[in-house]
C-alpha positions as MATLAB code, in Angstrom:
seq = 'MAGIFRAVCAPEIVRSAHDNAVRPSRRGLLGALSVAAVATAVGNLPLARATPAPSRVVDLTHTLSPRLPVWPGNPPPAIVPVATHDSGGFAQNALALWEHTGTHLDAPVHRVPGAATADAIPAADLVAPLVVIDISAKAADPDALLTRADIDEWQNRHGAIPPRAFVALYSGWERRLADPVAFVNADPSGTPHAPGFDPEAARHLVADLGAVGVGVDTLSLDAGTSRDYGAHAAVLGAGRYGVEMLANLADAPPSGATVVIGAPKHAGGTGGPCRVLALV';
ca = [
     113.556   10.288  -27.172;
     111.973   13.188  -28.471;
     110.287   10.861  -30.950;
     108.711    9.006  -27.865;
     107.784   12.418  -26.433;
     105.858   13.698  -29.709;
     104.374   10.347  -29.618;
     102.815   10.367  -26.055;
     101.758   13.746  -26.490;
      99.688   13.870  -29.996;
      97.146   15.891  -30.216;
      94.470   12.775  -30.515;
      95.723   11.725  -27.118;
      95.683   14.593  -25.278;
      92.469   15.152  -26.873;
      90.923   11.956  -25.581;
      92.713   12.355  -22.500;
      90.729   15.651  -22.012;
      86.979   14.061  -23.245;
      87.440   11.241  -20.720;
      88.675   13.863  -17.769;
      85.223   16.399  -18.840;
      82.849   13.832  -20.243;
      82.047   10.748  -17.641;
      82.095    7.664  -18.966;
      78.678    5.520  -18.784;
      80.041    3.170  -16.479;
      81.076    6.000  -14.395;
      77.535    7.597  -14.414;
      76.010    4.500  -13.821;
      78.193    3.926  -10.703;
      77.489    7.376   -9.186;
      73.519    6.744   -9.984;
      73.859    3.821   -8.206;
      75.775    5.399   -5.126;
      73.015    8.084   -4.927;
      70.144    5.607   -5.294;
      71.684    3.629   -2.650;
      72.269    6.613   -0.323;
      68.652    8.076   -0.941;
      67.439    4.546    0.259;
      69.578    4.523    3.341;
      68.168    8.064    3.888;
      64.704    7.064    3.770;
      65.029    3.887    5.945;
      63.700    4.303    9.834;
      66.641    4.550   12.224;
      67.342    1.146   13.974;
      66.084    0.812   17.698;
      68.856    2.173   19.774;
      69.110    1.650   23.686;
      69.393    4.971   25.289;
      72.722    5.877   26.352;
      73.710    5.997   30.495;
      73.684    9.821   30.907;
      77.231    8.919   32.659;
      79.763    5.769   33.459;
      81.394    5.314   36.574;
      84.695    3.120   36.479;
      84.578    1.257   39.338;
      87.978   -0.197   38.796;
      91.563    0.591   40.396;
      94.122    0.686   37.552;
      96.449   -2.517   37.977;
     100.163   -1.567   38.730;
     102.923   -2.699   40.771;
     102.284   -0.095   43.118;
      98.683   -1.295   44.086;
      97.960   -3.126   47.774;
      97.803   -6.655   47.686;
      96.694   -9.503   50.689;
      99.617   -9.961   52.712;
     101.886  -12.778   51.073;
     100.170  -12.236   47.934;
     103.016  -10.489   44.900;
     102.366   -7.500   43.434;
     101.643   -7.662   39.704;
     104.415   -7.305   37.116;
     103.849   -5.461   34.025;
     107.389   -6.132   31.723;
     107.506   -4.686   27.824;
     108.489   -7.688   25.456;
     107.949   -5.966   22.301;
     108.251   -2.395   21.180;
     107.265   -0.439   18.138;
     110.735    0.205   17.245;
     111.573   -3.569   17.057;
     108.536   -4.759   15.152;
     105.878   -2.117   14.996;
     103.870   -3.058   17.562;
     103.891   -2.462   21.598;
     103.031   -5.519   24.003;
     103.482   -6.164   27.656;
     103.800   -9.695   29.675;
     102.068   -9.533   32.678;
     101.937  -11.658   36.021;
     100.303  -11.311   38.636;
      97.992  -13.565   41.080;
      94.491  -14.096   39.962;
      92.761  -12.412   43.250;
      94.943   -8.713   42.281;
      93.463   -5.509   41.983;
      89.670   -5.155   41.340;
      88.930   -8.696   40.726;
      86.081  -11.425   40.788;
      86.274  -14.399   42.987;
      84.381  -17.360   41.670;
      82.472  -19.653   43.752;
      85.367  -22.311   43.237;
      87.759  -19.599   45.330;
      86.342  -20.917   48.326;
      84.028  -24.319   47.697;
      85.735  -27.141   45.923;
      84.270  -28.497   42.429;
      82.142  -25.134   42.866;
      81.820  -23.028   39.647;
      84.976  -21.302   37.717;
      85.206  -17.647   36.600;
      84.507  -18.975   32.911;
      81.216  -20.811   33.970;
      79.683  -17.550   35.549;
      76.721  -16.636   33.414;
      76.836  -13.512   31.402;
      73.623  -12.538   32.391;
      74.671  -12.812   35.816;
      77.375   -9.713   35.410;
      75.092   -7.169   34.369;
      72.694   -6.482   37.471;
      70.915   -3.717   38.910;
      73.415   -1.714   41.247;
      73.074   -1.439   45.128;
      75.827    0.632   46.949;
      75.339    0.355   50.814;
      77.316    3.207   52.249;
      78.665    2.031   56.064;
      81.754    4.494   55.644;
      80.657    6.520   58.906;
      80.767    3.594   61.079;
      84.161    2.304   59.187;
      86.359    5.019   61.245;
      86.280    1.210   63.292;
      88.412   -0.596   60.942;
      86.979   -4.150   61.906;
      83.237   -2.566   61.007;
      80.769   -4.987   59.302;
      77.857   -4.585   57.321;
      74.929   -6.021   58.951;
      71.517   -7.083   58.387;
      70.444   -3.727   60.516;
      72.085   -1.677   57.980;
      70.525   -3.821   54.713;
      67.012   -3.193   56.625;
      67.989    0.386   56.907;
      68.832    0.668   53.179;
      65.708   -0.946   52.317;
      63.661    1.526   54.621;
      65.519    4.459   52.839;
      65.512    3.514   48.852;
      62.765    0.455   48.563;
      62.943   -3.060   48.615;
      66.616   -4.119   46.909;
      65.776   -5.599   43.371;
      65.891   -9.175   42.552;
      69.215  -10.667   40.897;
      70.760   -7.397   42.316;
      74.517   -6.596   42.621;
      75.416   -5.207   46.292;
      78.510   -2.990   46.808;
      79.619   -2.496   50.583;
      81.373    1.141   50.158;
      83.342    2.027   53.613;
      85.622    4.768   51.757;
      88.574    2.479   52.288;
      90.131    3.609   48.938;
      91.006    7.065   50.563;
      93.922    4.670   52.201;
      94.834    3.617   48.496;
      98.053    5.668   48.285;
      99.351    4.064   50.793;
      99.418    0.492   50.894;
     100.662   -0.107   54.378;
      97.401    1.538   55.435;
      95.357    0.045   52.976;
      96.124   -3.185   54.452;
      96.000   -2.012   57.865;
      97.914   -4.952   59.631;
      98.687   -5.372   63.072;
     101.809   -6.076   64.876;
     100.940   -9.627   64.450;
     100.394   -9.050   60.962;
      96.490   -9.744   60.813;
      94.453   -6.994   58.697;
      91.883   -4.668   59.582;
      89.362   -3.485   57.120;
      85.554   -3.386   57.040;
      83.616   -6.391   55.452;
      80.518   -8.098   55.274;
      78.698   -9.887   58.373;
      78.171  -13.251   57.396;
      74.693  -13.181   58.260;
      74.342  -10.204   56.085;
      75.981  -11.839   53.583;
      73.915  -15.023   53.744;
      70.646  -12.729   53.614;
      71.283  -11.062   50.286;
      72.021  -14.003   48.591;
      69.628  -16.877   49.589;
      66.866  -14.309   50.892;
      67.038  -11.469   48.727;
      68.350  -13.094   45.582;
      71.404  -10.853   44.787;
      73.756  -12.316   41.892;
      76.799  -11.243   43.683;
      78.721   -8.986   46.355;
      81.259   -6.560   46.556;
      83.903   -4.481   48.337;
      86.115   -1.848   48.349;
      88.385   -3.490   50.651;
      90.707   -6.524   50.206;
      88.233   -9.200   51.393;
      84.384  -10.217   51.244;
      85.274  -10.350   54.894;
      86.299   -8.447   57.363;
      90.175   -8.502   57.654;
      90.202  -10.194   60.969;
      87.907  -13.019   59.957;
      89.835  -16.329   59.969;
      86.419  -18.787   59.052;
      85.904  -16.300   55.929;
      81.981  -16.653   56.444;
      81.053  -14.392   54.171;
      82.658  -15.797   51.575;
      81.431  -19.004   52.153;
      78.163  -17.874   52.359;
      78.067  -15.951   48.790;
      80.186  -18.198   47.083;
      78.865  -21.203   48.594;
      75.414  -20.055   46.895;
      76.809  -20.065   43.544;
      77.232  -16.424   43.643;
      80.197  -14.498   42.871;
      82.020  -11.556   44.807;
      84.039   -8.559   43.533;
      86.576   -7.027   45.752;
      88.649   -3.889   46.139;
      86.686   -1.742   43.801;
      86.642    1.832   43.357;
      85.197    4.940   42.996;
      81.520    3.639   44.853;
      80.774    7.180   46.390;
      80.345    8.339   42.983;
      77.505    5.660   41.905;
      74.082    6.523   43.102;
      72.473    3.903   45.936;
      70.267    2.783   43.826;
      69.315    2.668   40.104;
      72.467    2.402   38.084;
      73.364   -0.880   36.341;
      76.456   -2.727   36.812;
      78.509   -4.170   34.039;
      81.210   -6.688   35.214;
      83.852   -7.625   32.455;
      85.023  -10.626   34.279;
      87.301  -12.877   33.220;
      87.135  -15.925   31.451;
      89.893  -18.451   31.206;
      89.464  -21.929   31.696;
      89.432  -23.001   35.097;
      89.639  -19.711   36.977;
      89.064  -19.188   40.499;
      88.626  -15.637   39.820;
      90.603  -12.781   37.916;
      90.944   -8.764   37.583;
      87.776   -7.156   35.768;
      86.791   -4.054   34.689;
      83.578   -2.860   36.278;
      81.508   -0.236   35.128;
      78.675    1.500   36.736;
      75.635    3.022   34.162;
      73.980    5.532   35.579;
];
């Protein structure tokens, strides 16, 4: 062992190691020069054009959980851990839910047989100017409707609704979210009572004003008492989409923001939970 130690630590080997440590090799020197040259070249390049960042982002999405209110008769979502860090290094949950749960999209086929499914909605229609029409004052009446008069009043105050806009009804209904019974607001017969779009106003938005979609902060585009679902028929029948159970609309401006709707894209979908963001 001593002989091996002496051979390894021979003066020539020690000297060679020292010289290599303090004097870079030709290859190492060329490599360093190459890195420096690249850095200099990159530093001299003009910056790529970037889209200005929004001043803030408003999340218009409720957190999906088993405690979230659902339409009467629908089951609440279930979230079940099926893999853990301890068992395989990665965590994973299994989700069980109906498509129209939480903040979610209604595709045209949800109401109209043979119409477009969620995966067929053009991506360009999911990024749109955001219009928020506030009817929270009259929503003290839970059967209140957003009417053409509300649309006209909004346009008189803020200007014409831009083409291909997404128009959201704000009723303040999410103040009831902590109490699912109050959010659904069913009467003794089981009929829900909550604000929605008047069918004629919904038709006007998509047919005359060119809206790509409409949204509500309640469980339905229609008033809870509706049984012919005229607002659904007007919007989805025009090949447009709806988004129900939006959140935080009070934090979005009446106009000037852009909405991004992260819609589901599963084959044949009638809709599904989505992440909705307002870029202000």
